[in-house]
Short mmCIF file of C-alpha atoms in Angstrom, two decimals:
data_model
loop_
_atom_site.label_atom_id
_atom_site.label_comp_id
_atom_site.label_asym_id
_atom_site.label_seq_id
_atom_site.Cartn_x
_atom_site.Cartn_y
_atom_site.Cartn_z
CA MET I 440 -16.55 69.51 49.82
CA LYS I 441 -16.53 68.16 46.24
CA ASP I 442 -12.71 68.04 46.23
CA ARG I 443 -12.70 66.20 49.55
CA ARG I 444 -15.19 63.59 48.27
CA LYS I 445 -13.02 63.12 45.17
CA LEU I 446 -9.90 62.79 47.35
CA ILE I 447 -11.56 60.16 49.56
CA GLY I 448 -12.84 58.34 46.47
CA ASN I 449 -9.34 58.24 44.97
CA ILE I 450 -7.83 56.98 48.23
CA MET I 451 -10.44 54.22 48.48
CA SER I 452 -9.73 53.23 44.87
CA LEU I 453 -6.02 53.18 45.65
CA PHE I 454 -6.64 51.03 48.74
CA THR I 455 -8.46 48.56 46.51
CA LEU I 456 -5.64 48.72 43.97
CA GLN I 457 -2.99 48.21 46.63
CA GLY I 458 -4.98 45.38 48.12
CA ALA I 459 -4.97 43.66 44.74
CA ASN I 460 -1.23 44.27 44.37
CA TYR I 461 -0.36 42.77 47.76
CA ILE I 462 -3.17 40.56 49.03
CA LEU I 463 -3.68 38.52 45.84
CA PRO I 464 0.04 37.63 45.59
CA LEU I 465 -0.06 36.69 49.28
CA ILE I 466 -2.86 34.24 48.44
CA THR I 467 -0.51 32.43 46.07
CA LEU I 468 2.53 32.65 48.39
CA PRO I 469 1.51 29.74 50.69
CA TYR I 470 0.97 27.60 47.59
CA LEU I 471 4.26 28.59 45.95
CA VAL I 472 6.41 28.11 49.06
CA ARG I 473 5.10 24.58 49.38
CA VAL I 474 5.19 23.62 45.68
CA LEU I 475 8.46 25.26 44.64
CA GLY I 476 10.38 24.79 47.89
CA PRO I 477 12.92 27.19 49.46
CA GLU I 478 15.63 26.80 46.79
CA ARG I 479 13.47 27.62 43.73
CA LEU I 480 11.59 30.32 45.64
CA GLY I 481 14.94 31.84 46.63
CA LEU I 482 16.09 31.91 42.99
CA ILE I 483 12.93 33.75 41.96
CA ALA I 484 13.27 36.22 44.86
CA PHE I 485 16.91 36.94 43.95
CA SER I 486 16.07 37.49 40.26
CA GLN I 487 13.19 39.81 41.21
CA ALA I 488 15.48 41.79 43.51
CA PHE I 489 18.04 42.13 40.72
CA ILE I 490 15.49 43.18 38.09
CA GLN I 491 13.98 45.71 40.52
CA TYR I 492 17.00 47.94 39.90
CA PHE I 493 15.89 48.26 36.28
CA VAL I 494 12.31 48.99 37.36
CA VAL I 495 13.58 51.92 39.42
CA ILE I 496 15.58 53.27 36.48
CA THR I 497 12.66 53.11 34.04
CA ASP I 498 10.25 54.59 36.60
CA TYR I 499 12.69 57.51 37.14
CA GLY I 500 10.53 58.90 39.94
CA PHE I 501 7.72 59.71 37.50
CA ASN I 502 5.10 58.29 39.87
CA LEU I 503 5.83 61.40 41.95
CA SER I 504 7.34 64.00 39.60
CA ALA I 505 5.08 63.41 36.55
CA THR I 506 2.07 62.93 38.84
CA ARG I 507 2.73 66.34 40.39
CA ASP I 508 3.31 67.97 36.99
CA ILE I 509 0.10 66.54 35.52
CA SER I 510 -1.95 67.43 38.61
CA LYS I 511 -0.85 71.05 38.26
CA ASN I 512 -1.86 71.05 34.56
CA LYS I 513 -4.93 68.82 34.79
CA ASN I 514 -7.12 71.33 32.95
CA LYS I 515 -4.61 71.89 30.13
CA LYS I 516 -5.00 69.09 27.58
CA GLU I 517 -2.04 70.08 25.38
CA ALA I 518 0.31 70.30 28.36
CA ILE I 519 -0.76 66.86 29.57
CA ASN I 520 -0.20 65.37 26.10
CA GLU I 521 3.29 66.88 26.01
CA ILE I 522 4.17 65.64 29.50
CA THR I 523 2.76 62.17 28.79
CA SER I 524 4.63 61.80 25.51
CA ALA I 525 7.93 62.96 27.01
CA VAL I 526 7.60 60.49 29.89
CA ILE I 527 6.84 57.63 27.49
CA VAL I 528 9.92 58.40 25.38
CA ILE I 529 12.17 58.49 28.45
CA LYS I 530 10.77 55.32 30.03
CA SER I 531 10.89 53.39 26.74
CA SER I 532 14.49 54.42 26.10
CA PHE I 533 15.57 53.28 29.57
CA CYS I 534 13.67 50.01 29.10
CA ILE I 535 15.52 49.23 25.84
CA ILE I 536 18.89 50.05 27.40
CA GLY I 537 17.95 47.76 30.29
CA ILE I 538 17.17 44.84 27.95
CA ILE I 539 20.59 45.19 26.30
CA THR I 540 22.28 45.37 29.73
CA ILE I 541 20.50 42.24 30.98
CA LEU I 542 21.53 40.28 27.89
CA LEU I 543 25.16 41.33 28.32
CA ILE I 544 25.24 40.52 32.06
CA THR I 545 23.54 37.13 31.72
CA THR I 546 25.71 36.18 28.73
CA PHE I 547 29.16 37.08 30.04
CA ILE I 548 28.89 36.66 33.85
CA GLU I 549 28.85 32.97 34.74
CA SER I 550 26.90 33.25 38.01
CA PHE I 551 24.07 34.97 36.13
CA HIS I 552 24.39 32.96 32.91
CA LYS I 553 23.23 29.68 34.46
CA ASN I 554 19.83 31.30 35.20
CA GLN I 555 19.68 33.52 32.11
CA THR I 556 16.18 32.39 31.13
CA LEU I 557 14.86 33.28 34.59
CA TYR I 558 16.30 36.82 34.47
CA ILE I 559 14.95 37.46 30.98
CA VAL I 560 11.51 36.23 31.99
CA VAL I 561 11.45 38.38 35.13
CA TYR I 562 12.48 41.41 33.01
CA ILE I 563 8.88 41.40 31.78
CA THR I 564 8.25 43.24 35.07
CA VAL I 565 10.26 46.18 33.71
CA ILE I 566 8.39 46.16 30.40
CA GLY I 567 5.07 46.15 32.27
CA SER I 568 6.19 48.93 34.59
CA THR I 569 7.28 50.97 31.58
CA ALA I 570 3.94 50.50 29.82
CA PHE I 571 1.62 50.92 32.81
CA PRO I 572 0.56 54.62 33.07
CA LEU I 573 -0.13 54.75 36.82
CA TRP I 574 1.52 58.18 37.07
CA LEU I 575 -0.90 59.58 34.45
CA PHE I 576 -4.02 58.29 36.18
CA GLN I 577 -2.72 59.55 39.53
CA GLY I 578 -2.08 63.02 38.13
CA LEU I 579 -5.56 63.14 36.59
CA GLN I 580 -6.98 61.76 39.86
CA ARG I 581 -8.91 59.09 37.96
CA MET I 582 -8.11 55.94 39.87
CA LYS I 583 -11.33 53.92 39.68
CA GLN I 584 -10.80 52.72 36.09
CA ILE I 585 -7.20 51.67 36.54
CA THR I 586 -8.08 49.99 39.83
CA ILE I 587 -10.58 47.74 38.06
CA LEU I 588 -8.06 46.89 35.32
CA THR I 589 -5.34 46.04 37.83
CA ILE I 590 -7.63 43.83 39.90
CA ILE I 591 -8.69 41.92 36.78
CA ALA I 592 -5.03 41.44 35.80
CA ARG I 593 -4.15 40.28 39.33
CA ILE I 594 -7.04 37.82 39.38
CA ILE I 595 -5.87 36.39 36.04
CA THR I 596 -2.29 35.89 37.25
CA THR I 597 -3.40 34.58 40.65
CA ALA I 598 -5.64 31.97 39.04
CA SER I 599 -2.87 31.08 36.57
CA ILE I 600 -0.51 30.23 39.44
CA PHE I 601 -2.91 27.62 40.80
CA ILE I 602 -3.74 26.26 37.34
CA PHE I 603 -0.29 25.98 35.75
CA ILE I 604 2.23 25.59 38.62
CA ARG I 605 2.35 21.96 39.71
CA ASP I 606 5.89 21.19 40.93
CA LYS I 607 9.29 22.78 41.58
CA ASN I 608 10.32 22.49 37.91
CA ASP I 609 7.62 25.03 37.00
CA TYR I 610 9.48 27.88 38.68
CA ILE I 611 10.22 29.64 35.35
CA TYR I 612 6.50 29.64 34.54
CA ALA I 613 5.76 30.94 38.05
CA ALA I 614 8.20 33.82 37.52
CA PHE I 615 6.63 34.57 34.12
CA ILE I 616 3.11 34.70 35.54
CA GLN I 617 4.15 36.92 38.47
CA SER I 618 5.97 39.29 36.12
CA SER I 619 3.18 39.75 33.57
CA THR I 620 0.50 41.49 35.67
CA MET I 621 1.27 45.06 34.66
CA MET I 622 1.56 44.10 31.00
CA ILE I 623 -1.95 42.63 31.11
CA ALA I 624 -3.35 45.82 32.70
CA ALA I 625 -1.38 48.29 30.54
CA ILE I 626 -3.09 47.62 27.19
CA PRO I 627 -6.68 48.44 28.22
CA ALA I 628 -5.37 51.29 30.40
CA TRP I 629 -3.93 53.08 27.38
CA PHE I 630 -7.12 52.42 25.44
CA LEU I 631 -9.06 54.27 28.12
CA ILE I 632 -6.61 57.17 28.19
CA LEU I 633 -6.44 57.66 24.43
CA LYS I 634 -10.09 57.06 23.61
CA GLU I 635 -12.33 57.79 26.57
CA ASN I 636 -10.29 60.67 27.99
CA ASN I 637 -9.41 62.14 24.57
CA HIS I 638 -5.67 62.37 25.16
CA ALA I 639 -3.10 61.76 22.43
CA ILE I 640 0.50 60.61 22.11
CA ILE I 641 2.56 63.16 20.17
CA ILE I 642 6.20 63.58 19.23
CA PRO I 643 7.46 65.54 22.25
CA LYS I 644 9.77 68.50 21.95
CA PHE I 645 13.31 67.99 23.18
CA LYS I 646 12.64 70.74 25.73
CA ALA I 647 9.76 68.72 27.21
CA ILE I 648 11.94 65.62 27.52
CA ARG I 649 14.70 67.64 29.16
CA GLU I 650 12.23 69.20 31.59
CA GLN I 651 10.84 65.82 32.68
CA LEU I 652 14.36 64.50 33.21
CA LYS I 653 15.12 67.60 35.27
CA TYR I 654 11.88 67.46 37.30
CA GLY I 655 12.33 63.79 38.07
CA TRP I 656 16.09 63.82 38.77
CA HIS I 657 16.12 64.40 42.54
CA ILE I 658 13.17 62.06 43.06
CA PHE I 659 14.93 59.47 40.87
CA ILE I 660 18.06 59.75 43.00
CA SER I 661 15.91 59.42 46.12
CA THR I 662 13.96 56.41 44.86
CA SER I 663 17.21 54.80 43.68
CA ALA I 664 18.67 55.26 47.14
CA ILE I 665 15.49 53.89 48.72
CA ASN I 666 15.62 50.91 46.38
CA ILE I 667 19.22 50.22 47.39
CA TYR I 668 18.43 49.92 51.08
CA THR I 669 15.10 48.09 50.62
CA ASN I 670 15.96 45.82 47.72
CA SER I 671 19.69 45.21 48.05
CA ASN I 672 19.32 43.17 51.22
CA ILE I 673 17.83 40.29 49.24
CA PHE I 674 20.37 40.83 46.49
CA VAL I 675 23.32 40.73 48.92
CA LEU I 676 21.89 37.65 50.64
CA GLY I 677 21.66 35.97 47.25
CA LEU I 678 25.30 36.77 46.50
CA THR I 679 26.68 35.75 49.90
CA THR I 680 24.39 33.00 51.22
CA SER I 681 22.22 30.13 49.99
CA PRO I 682 18.90 30.32 48.10
CA ASP I 683 17.22 28.81 51.19
CA LEU I 684 18.16 31.78 53.38
CA VAL I 685 17.03 34.13 50.61
CA ALA I 686 13.67 32.35 50.64
CA TYR I 687 13.30 32.69 54.44
CA TYR I 688 14.06 36.41 54.24
CA SER I 689 11.89 36.83 51.14
CA VAL I 690 8.82 35.37 52.85
CA ALA I 691 9.14 37.77 55.81
CA ASN I 692 9.94 40.64 53.46
CA LYS I 693 6.87 39.98 51.30
CA ILE I 694 4.66 39.98 54.39
CA ILE I 695 6.10 43.23 55.73
CA GLY I 696 5.86 44.62 52.20
CA ALA I 697 2.15 43.85 52.12
CA ILE I 698 1.71 45.58 55.48
CA LEU I 699 3.70 48.62 54.33
CA GLY I 700 1.63 48.62 51.16
CA LEU I 701 -1.30 49.86 53.24
CA PHE I 702 0.40 53.26 53.33
CA GLN I 703 0.81 53.57 49.58
CA PRO I 704 -2.81 54.32 48.62
CA ILE I 705 -3.03 56.97 51.33
CA VAL I 706 0.18 58.67 50.23
CA THR I 707 -0.57 58.32 46.51
CA GLY I 708 -4.02 59.82 47.02
CA LEU I 709 -2.86 62.63 49.31
CA TYR I 710 0.29 63.61 47.41
CA PRO I 711 -1.39 65.32 44.41
CA HIS I 712 -3.85 66.98 46.82
CA VAL I 713 -1.07 68.40 49.01
CA SER I 714 0.87 69.47 45.88
CA THR I 715 -2.19 71.36 44.65
CA LEU I 716 -2.66 72.99 48.07
CA THR I 717 0.94 74.26 48.08
CA THR I 718 0.28 76.13 44.82
CA GLN I 719 -2.74 77.81 46.45
CA SER I 720 -1.40 78.44 49.95
CA LYS I 721 1.55 76.91 51.79
CA SER I 722 -0.11 77.69 55.10
CA LEU I 723 -3.20 75.76 54.01
CA ALA I 724 -1.04 72.82 52.94
CA LYS I 725 0.85 72.89 56.25
CA SER I 726 -2.42 72.96 58.20
CA PHE I 727 -3.70 69.95 56.25
CA THR I 728 -0.57 67.81 56.82
CA LYS I 729 -0.53 68.77 60.51
CA GLN I 730 -4.15 67.65 60.80
CA ILE I 731 -3.61 64.19 59.31
CA SER I 732 -0.19 63.51 60.89
CA PRO I 733 -1.35 62.01 64.26
CA TYR I 734 -3.67 59.52 62.54
CA PHE I 735 -0.97 58.53 60.08
CA LEU I 736 1.60 57.86 62.81
CA LEU I 737 -0.90 56.03 65.04
CA PHE I 738 -1.73 53.77 62.10
CA GLY I 739 1.97 52.95 61.67
CA ALA I 740 2.53 52.25 65.37
CA THR I 741 -0.49 49.94 65.50
CA LEU I 742 0.74 47.94 62.51
CA SER I 743 4.20 47.55 64.08
CA VAL I 744 2.79 46.19 67.35
CA ILE I 745 0.44 43.78 65.58
CA THR I 746 3.22 42.51 63.30
CA TYR I 747 5.55 41.79 66.24
CA LEU I 748 2.95 40.08 68.43
CA PHE I 749 1.46 37.90 65.70
CA SER I 750 4.64 37.05 63.75
CA PRO I 751 4.53 33.29 64.56
CA LEU I 752 0.86 33.01 63.56
CA ILE I 753 1.37 35.02 60.35
CA ILE I 754 4.36 32.95 59.21
CA ASN I 755 2.63 29.68 60.05
CA ILE I 756 -0.46 30.63 58.02
CA VAL I 757 1.44 32.02 55.04
CA ALA I 758 4.41 29.65 54.76
CA GLY I 759 4.02 26.73 57.15
CA ASN I 760 6.37 25.07 59.64
CA LYS I 761 9.26 24.73 57.17
CA TYR I 762 9.71 28.53 57.28
CA TYR I 763 10.04 28.79 61.07
CA SER I 764 13.27 30.79 60.54
CA SER I 765 11.19 33.58 58.97
CA ILE I 766 9.53 34.37 62.33
CA ASP I 767 12.58 36.08 63.87
CA ILE I 768 13.17 37.95 60.61
CA LEU I 769 9.60 39.27 60.60
CA LYS I 770 9.93 40.32 64.25
CA ALA I 771 13.14 42.17 63.40
CA LEU I 772 11.31 43.96 60.55
CA SER I 773 8.26 44.83 62.68
CA PRO I 774 9.38 48.42 63.55
CA LEU I 775 9.22 49.32 59.85
CA PRO I 776 5.52 50.33 59.66
CA LEU I 777 6.02 53.06 62.28
CA LEU I 778 9.36 54.18 60.78
CA ILE I 779 7.92 54.25 57.26
CA ALA I 780 4.91 56.23 58.48
CA ILE I 781 7.26 58.88 59.87
CA GLY I 782 9.35 58.92 56.70
CA LEU I 783 6.32 59.26 54.42
CA MET I 784 4.68 61.93 56.55
CA TYR I 785 7.78 64.10 56.72
CA GLY I 786 9.17 63.13 53.30
CA ALA I 787 6.60 62.38 50.58
CA LEU I 788 3.83 64.48 52.17
CA THR I 789 5.92 67.42 53.38
CA MET I 790 9.40 67.74 51.86
CA LEU I 791 8.46 66.88 48.27
CA PRO I 792 5.26 68.95 47.94
CA PHE I 793 7.08 71.92 49.49
CA GLY I 794 9.90 71.68 46.93
CA MET I 795 12.58 70.20 49.21
CA GLU I 796 13.74 67.57 46.70
CA LYS I 797 17.46 68.20 47.27
CA PRO I 798 17.53 67.66 51.06
CA PHE I 799 15.15 64.72 50.58
CA SER I 800 17.64 63.21 48.15
CA ARG I 801 20.58 63.83 50.47
CA ILE I 802 18.85 62.11 53.38
CA THR I 803 17.87 59.04 51.36
CA ILE I 804 21.35 58.81 49.81
CA MET I 805 22.87 58.87 53.29
CA GLY I 806 20.40 56.14 54.24
CA ALA I 807 21.58 54.04 51.30
CA ILE I 808 25.21 54.54 52.33
CA ILE I 809 24.39 53.39 55.88
CA ASP I 810 22.64 50.31 54.54
CA ILE I 811 25.48 49.40 52.17
CA SER I 812 28.02 49.92 54.95
CA SER I 813 26.14 47.73 57.44
CA ILE I 814 24.60 45.01 55.27
CA TYR I 815 27.76 42.97 54.67
CA PRO I 816 29.01 42.77 58.28
CA LEU I 817 25.50 42.22 59.64
CA THR I 818 24.69 39.42 57.18
CA HIS I 819 28.11 37.90 57.86
CA TYR I 820 27.40 37.59 61.60
CA TYR I 821 23.60 37.29 61.65
CA ALA I 822 22.72 36.02 58.14
CA ALA I 823 19.13 36.85 57.15
CA ASN I 824 18.40 38.49 60.52
CA GLY I 825 21.31 40.83 59.83
CA ALA I 826 19.68 41.98 56.60
CA ALA I 827 16.53 42.85 58.55
CA ILE I 828 18.53 44.76 61.18
CA ALA I 829 20.30 46.76 58.45
CA ASN I 830 16.94 47.71 56.95
CA VAL I 831 15.55 48.91 60.28
CA LEU I 832 18.70 50.88 61.20
CA THR I 833 18.53 52.65 57.85
CA GLU I 834 14.90 53.65 58.36
CA VAL I 835 15.67 54.88 61.88
CA PHE I 836 18.30 57.22 60.43
CA ILE I 837 16.05 58.46 57.60
CA SER I 838 13.00 59.16 59.76
CA THR I 839 15.13 60.89 62.41
CA ALA I 840 16.96 63.01 59.82
CA MET I 841 13.68 64.11 58.23
CA ILE I 842 12.19 65.08 61.60
CA ILE I 843 15.28 67.15 62.45
CA TYR I 844 15.33 68.86 59.05
CA ILE I 845 11.62 69.76 59.07
CA SER I 846 11.90 71.01 62.67
CA LYS I 847 14.72 73.34 61.63
CA GLN I 848 12.67 74.62 58.68
CA HIS I 849 9.73 75.34 60.96
CA LYS I 850 11.98 77.36 63.27
CA LYS I 851 13.25 79.31 60.26
CA ARG I 852 9.59 79.72 59.13
CA ARG I 853 10.40 78.33 55.66
CA ILE I 854 7.34 76.08 55.47
CA LEU I 855 4.81 78.80 56.16
#
């Protein structure tokens, strides 16, 4: 009963955290789309899509792999210190390599050089992601503190948008403010970890670093593949079309992203719990996931229907009449909540806790290949709507492949 109350408390904290991460930026979106205009907003969206590749590299799947490792050692202080220090060394090294790469790309490639300042400013997102220890708090199942810190940081950046952004020439400042949230939250977060929770940063052994790279590899490959088919659509649009079309797609994508964000606190809260159950009894873990599955899928289906039916109203409220083209894009993206619910239920809450990282990676890699293969012809014929169609087709494949794989494992009695 105590564990269940703690689980519910963590999920509620994560819902609040996710609400701050998605709802507060949505508050500023109507203001930014009107002040900056489609062209400047499209430039920011393209730079954020490009920099997101570096975020994925520095994260290296630690929000799942390190979370699971820490949750299994949550009563072993020395082990947690070793894991934490190894993860910090890896993430920091990737972040430094990323900075060098960005400078080289924006210096020597003309199409990137003309907006070099914008890319460098948006790279603050990577630095913040590197510094923010979400994976550590998740593993320790102590989400209330970091939720408060994140909300405060989001409120600061949200208010700053309205205070400092006055016209379209302030787009660099807008990108800076949007990119700095995690940096603001990271400093007090580490203070809490090192002081209040009595953890320490040590010089990790090479073995510990190697183990974290090994543990996170398949999840890293999976998250990289996922990032390709969720993030590359904006990137490809930016390379092949105009900033205006990128802006129209970006508005719809941000809205669907906020809707999909409702799943994240549930999954992030349940994942360590399911991982712990698998160490105790796989049958118990299976029974738990089977119990929550219908509610999870019903939630996804409901969100899909609501998104489709109310697309015109949502776009009008968020972006106004100038973004009428975003309505059809949002409708095309509306199946995603249901498809993502299936993928998370069978993937993050079944395949990963049960140690099926390799097949999980293979499925997501195949999904990325499908997206890459379809994105160019679909955007060529259908522009921004084509990017949305490619995204949905990819998720259809991934959710179907996961269902088939898990069904086969059940028949072979490998998940019992």
